Amino acid sequence: LRLALGILEGLEYAHQKGVVHRDLKPGNILVGKDGRPKLVDFGLATMVRMNSIETLSGRILGTPRYMSPEQCEGHDTTAKSDLYAMGIVIYEMLAGQMPYDGPGPMNFMDQHLHATPRPLCAVKPDLPNELETILNRALAKKPDDRFGTAAELAESLMGIYSGLTAVRFMSRPPRDTGSKVPVPGAP
């Protein structure tokens, strides 16, 4: 959860700048010597205002294991597409496996579009039940049913993280958009 919160902080920053990553996956997350995660490989990223132009080409871009349903269908991607991928990443970090079975790219894409994720509590029954609720929202098929921002997803994880570790959070001063980005901090 600590890593997920750090990743979400970076994702929130990118989204505030109008950048959608479009290929969020473990291979594009590096952990520095200080233990802080860093988002890398913005090669498929697009500025939000350019997104509709990019997807008109009919290309499907991304890594099938982590693609949002709208990406699988070749539709416009938004920050909420990244949040879906982040839901997959968090699930994989917590469960040690994907919420969907393979075996190949088309199978994963079909499951993103139509299947229900494997219940987290069935894979890791020792995890708090609230995590499954949070991940189900992050993995909603319709973008409007997902979290609104990376900061909102992070905030929902903070209470669970605090309960497990006794770490308390405070709000960071507002960034460009004026929204509060929660970070680990003092009591």
PDB file of N, CA and C in Angstrom, residues 39-83:
ATOM      1  N   LEU A  39       7.311   6.746 -11.760  1.00  0.00           N
ATOM      2  CA  LEU A  39       6.667   6.353 -13.006  1.00  0.00           C
ATOM      3  C   LEU A  39       7.614   6.647 -14.158  1.00  0.00           C
ATOM      4  N   VAL A  40       7.778   5.679 -15.061  1.00  0.00           N
ATOM      5  CA  VAL A  40       8.662   5.847 -16.206  1.00  0.00           C
ATOM      6  C   VAL A  40       7.936   5.429 -17.482  1.00  0.00           C
ATOM      7  N   ASP A  41       8.603   5.598 -18.595  1.00  0.00           N
ATOM      8  CA  ASP A  41       8.139   5.213 -19.930  1.00  0.00           C
ATOM      9  C   ASP A  41       6.804   5.855 -20.275  1.00  0.00           C
ATOM     10  N   PHE A  42       6.858   7.135 -20.527  1.00  0.00           N
ATOM     11  CA  PHE A  42       5.675   7.866 -20.954  1.00  0.00           C
ATOM     12  C   PHE A  42       5.578   7.868 -22.481  1.00  0.00           C
ATOM     13  N   GLY A  43       6.132   6.816 -23.115  1.00  0.00           N
ATOM     14  CA  GLY A  43       6.147   6.722 -24.574  1.00  0.00           C
ATOM     15  C   GLY A  43       4.759   6.663 -25.201  1.00  0.00           C
ATOM     16  N   LEU A  44       3.788   6.108 -24.510  1.00  0.00           N
ATOM     17  CA  LEU A  44       2.415   6.068 -25.023  1.00  0.00           C
ATOM     18  C   LEU A  44       1.559   7.173 -24.433  1.00  0.00           C
ATOM     19  N   ALA A  45       2.139   7.975 -23.561  1.00  0.00           N
ATOM     20  CA  ALA A  45       1.382   9.041 -22.907  1.00  0.00           C
ATOM     21  C   ALA A  45       0.896  10.040 -23.937  1.00  0.00           C
ATOM     22  N   THR A  46      -0.173  10.697 -23.600  1.00  0.00           N
ATOM     23  CA  THR A  46      -0.731  11.718 -24.474  1.00  0.00           C
ATOM     24  C   THR A  46      -1.251  12.860 -23.630  1.00  0.00           C
ATOM     25  N   MET A  47      -1.189  14.023 -24.182  1.00  0.00           N
ATOM     26  CA  MET A  47      -1.816  15.159 -23.524  1.00  0.00           C
ATOM     27  C   MET A  47      -3.318  14.973 -23.677  1.00  0.00           C
ATOM     28  N   VAL A  48      -4.068  15.285 -22.656  1.00  0.00           N
ATOM     29  CA  VAL A  48      -5.512  15.067 -22.672  1.00  0.00           C
ATOM     30  C   VAL A  48      -6.164  15.752 -23.857  1.00  0.00           C
ATOM     31  N   ARG A  49      -5.749  16.957 -24.181  1.00  0.00           N
ATOM     32  CA  ARG A  49      -6.393  17.683 -25.278  1.00  0.00           C
ATOM     33  C   ARG A  49      -6.112  17.058 -26.643  1.00  0.00           C
ATOM     34  N   MET A  50      -5.060  16.223 -26.754  1.00  0.00           N
ATOM     35  CA  MET A  50      -4.706  15.584 -28.018  1.00  0.00           C
ATOM     36  C   MET A  50      -5.261  14.173 -28.111  1.00  0.00           C
ATOM     37  N   ASN A  51      -5.836  13.670 -27.046  1.00  0.00           N
ATOM     38  CA  ASN A  51      -6.223  12.265 -26.945  1.00  0.00           C
ATOM     39  C   ASN A  51      -7.151  11.814 -28.065  1.00  0.00           C
ATOM     40  N   SER A  52      -8.171  12.588 -28.389  1.00  0.00           N
ATOM     41  CA  SER A  52      -9.126  12.145 -29.400  1.00  0.00           C
ATOM     42  C   SER A  52      -8.465  12.043 -30.774  1.00  0.00           C
ATOM     43  N   ILE A  53      -7.497  12.890 -31.060  1.00  0.00           N
ATOM     44  CA  ILE A  53      -6.790  12.814 -32.334  1.00  0.00           C
ATOM     45  C   ILE A  53      -5.998  11.512 -32.413  1.00  0.00           C
ATOM     46  N   GLU A  54      -5.317  11.171 -31.322  1.00  0.00           N
ATOM     47  CA  GLU A  54      -4.480   9.973 -31.302  1.00  0.00           C
ATOM     48  C   GLU A  54      -5.304   8.709 -31.501  1.00  0.00           C
ATOM     49  N   THR A  55      -6.476   8.626 -30.889  1.00  0.00           N
ATOM     50  CA  THR A  55      -7.249   7.392 -30.959  1.00  0.00           C
ATOM     51  C   THR A  55      -8.063   7.286 -32.246  1.00  0.00           C
ATOM     52  N   LEU A  56      -8.164   8.350 -33.036  1.00  0.00           N
ATOM     53  CA  LEU A  56      -8.883   8.267 -34.303  1.00  0.00           C
ATOM     54  C   LEU A  56      -8.197   7.336 -35.288  1.00  0.00           C
ATOM     55  N   SER A  57      -6.917   7.077 -35.057  1.00  0.00           N
ATOM     56  CA  SER A  57      -6.167   6.229 -35.976  1.00  0.00           C
ATOM     57  C   SER A  57      -6.623   4.778 -35.911  1.00  0.00           C
ATOM     58  N   GLY A  58      -7.405   4.419 -34.889  1.00  0.00           N
ATOM     59  CA  GLY A  58      -7.904   3.060 -34.766  1.00  0.00           C
ATOM     60  C   GLY A  58      -6.929   2.109 -34.115  1.00  0.00           C
ATOM     61  N   ARG A  59      -5.798   2.606 -33.660  1.00  0.00           N
ATOM     62  CA  ARG A  59      -4.810   1.759 -33.010  1.00  0.00           C
ATOM     63  C   ARG A  59      -5.205   1.518 -31.561  1.00  0.00           C
ATOM     64  N   ILE A  60      -4.914   0.329 -31.101  1.00  0.00           N
ATOM     65  CA  ILE A  60      -5.099   0.007 -29.690  1.00  0.00           C
ATOM     66  C   ILE A  60      -3.712  -0.019 -29.080  1.00  0.00           C
ATOM     67  N   LEU A  61      -3.465   0.908 -28.139  1.00  0.00           N
ATOM     68  CA  LEU A  61      -2.151   1.054 -27.544  1.00  0.00           C
ATOM     69  C   LEU A  61      -2.200   0.701 -26.070  1.00  0.00           C
ATOM     70  N   GLY A  62      -1.180  -0.008 -25.600  1.00  0.00           N
ATOM     71  CA  GLY A  62      -1.095  -0.366 -24.197  1.00  0.00           C
ATOM     72  C   GLY A  62      -0.674  -1.811 -24.045  1.00  0.00           C
ATOM     73  N   THR A  63      -0.630  -2.260 -22.810  1.00  0.00           N
ATOM     74  CA  THR A  63      -0.288  -3.640 -22.485  1.00  0.00           C
ATOM     75  C   THR A  63      -1.565  -4.354 -22.087  1.00  0.00           C
ATOM     76  N   PRO A  64      -2.003  -5.370 -22.842  1.00  0.00           N
ATOM     77  CA  PRO A  64      -3.315  -5.999 -22.617  1.00  0.00           C
ATOM     78  C   PRO A  64      -3.619  -6.414 -21.183  1.00  0.00           C
ATOM     79  N   ARG A  65      -2.637  -6.853 -20.427  1.00  0.00           N
ATOM     80  CA  ARG A  65      -2.904  -7.265 -19.036  1.00  0.00           C
ATOM     81  C   ARG A  65      -3.392  -6.104 -18.177  1.00  0.00           C
ATOM     82  N   TYR A  66      -3.072  -4.861 -18.551  1.00  0.00           N
ATOM     83  CA  TYR A  66      -3.354  -3.695 -17.712  1.00  0.00           C
ATOM     84  C   TYR A  66      -4.257  -2.664 -18.391  1.00  0.00           C
ATOM     85  N   MET A  67      -4.771  -2.979 -19.556  1.00  0.00           N
ATOM     86  CA  MET A  67      -5.567  -2.019 -20.314  1.00  0.00           C
ATOM     87  C   MET A  67      -6.976  -1.888 -19.757  1.00  0.00           C
ATOM     88  N   SER A  68      -7.466  -0.664 -19.774  1.00  0.00           N
ATOM     89  CA  SER A  68      -8.842  -0.407 -19.359  1.00  0.00           C
ATOM     90  C   SER A  68      -9.794  -0.909 -20.440  1.00  0.00           C
ATOM     91  N   PRO A  69     -11.060  -1.155 -20.070  1.00  0.00           N
ATOM     92  CA  PRO A  69     -12.019  -1.598 -21.083  1.00  0.00           C
ATOM     93  C   PRO A  69     -12.102  -0.644 -22.282  1.00  0.00           C
ATOM     94  N   GLU A  70     -12.054   0.662 -22.013  1.00  0.00           N
ATOM     95  CA  GLU A  70     -12.145   1.612 -23.133  1.00  0.00           C
ATOM     96  C   GLU A  70     -10.918   1.526 -24.033  1.00  0.00           C
ATOM     97  N   GLN A  71      -9.754   1.246 -23.477  1.00  0.00           N
ATOM     98  CA  GLN A  71      -8.556   1.047 -24.300  1.00  0.00           C
ATOM     99  C   GLN A  71      -8.708  -0.203 -25.152  1.00  0.00           C
ATOM    100  N   CYS A  72      -9.257  -1.266 -24.561  1.00  0.00           N
ATOM    101  CA  CYS A  72      -9.439  -2.526 -25.289  1.00  0.00           C
ATOM    102  C   CYS A  72     -10.326  -2.345 -26.514  1.00  0.00           C
ATOM    103  N   GLU A  73     -11.236  -1.400 -26.432  1.00  0.00           N
ATOM    104  CA  GLU A  73     -12.139  -1.142 -27.555  1.00  0.00           C
ATOM    105  C   GLU A  73     -11.618  -0.050 -28.483  1.00  0.00           C
ATOM    106  N   GLY A  74     -10.453   0.525 -28.173  1.00  0.00           N
ATOM    107  CA  GLY A  74      -9.876   1.555 -29.027  1.00  0.00           C
ATOM    108  C   GLY A  74     -10.496   2.926 -28.842  1.00  0.00           C
ATOM    109  N   HIS A  75     -11.188   3.147 -27.719  1.00  0.00           N
ATOM    110  CA  HIS A  75     -11.808   4.446 -27.440  1.00  0.00           C
ATOM    111  C   HIS A  75     -10.803   5.390 -26.789  1.00  0.00           C
ATOM    112  N   ASP A  76     -11.226   6.638 -26.614  1.00  0.00           N
ATOM    113  CA  ASP A  76     -10.395   7.633 -25.956  1.00  0.00           C
ATOM    114  C   ASP A  76      -9.988   7.154 -24.566  1.00  0.00           C
ATOM    115  N   THR A  77      -8.776   7.484 -24.185  1.00  0.00           N
ATOM    116  CA  THR A  77      -8.303   7.183 -22.840  1.00  0.00           C
ATOM    117  C   THR A  77      -8.259   8.486 -22.039  1.00  0.00           C
ATOM    118  N   THR A  78      -8.508   8.341 -20.753  1.00  0.00           N
ATOM    119  CA  THR A  78      -8.508   9.490 -19.853  1.00  0.00           C
ATOM    120  C   THR A  78      -7.728   9.107 -18.598  1.00  0.00           C
ATOM    121  N   ALA A  79      -7.677  10.023 -17.657  1.00  0.00           N
ATOM    122  CA  ALA A  79      -7.046   9.725 -16.373  1.00  0.00           C
ATOM    123  C   ALA A  79      -7.709   8.513 -15.728  1.00  0.00           C
ATOM    124  N   LYS A  80      -8.994   8.330 -15.953  1.00  0.00           N
ATOM    125  CA  LYS A  80      -9.699   7.190 -15.370  1.00  0.00           C
ATOM    126  C   LYS A  80      -9.241   5.862 -15.986  1.00  0.00           C
ATOM    127  N   SER A  81      -8.704   5.904 -17.193  1.00  0.00           N
ATOM    128  CA  SER A  81      -8.112   4.703 -17.800  1.00  0.00           C
ATOM    129  C   SER A  81      -6.859   4.306 -17.023  1.00  0.00           C
ATOM    130  N   ASP A  82      -6.062   5.306 -16.653  1.00  0.00           N
ATOM    131  CA  ASP A  82      -4.880   5.040 -15.829  1.00  0.00           C
ATOM    132  C   ASP A  82      -5.286   4.494 -14.459  1.00  0.00           C
ATOM    133  N   LEU A  83      -6.390   4.988 -13.905  1.00  0.00           N
ATOM    134  CA  LEU A  83      -6.834   4.516 -12.594  1.00  0.00           C
ATOM    135  C   LEU A  83      -7.262   3.053 -12.651  1.00  0.00           C
TER     136      LEU A  83
END
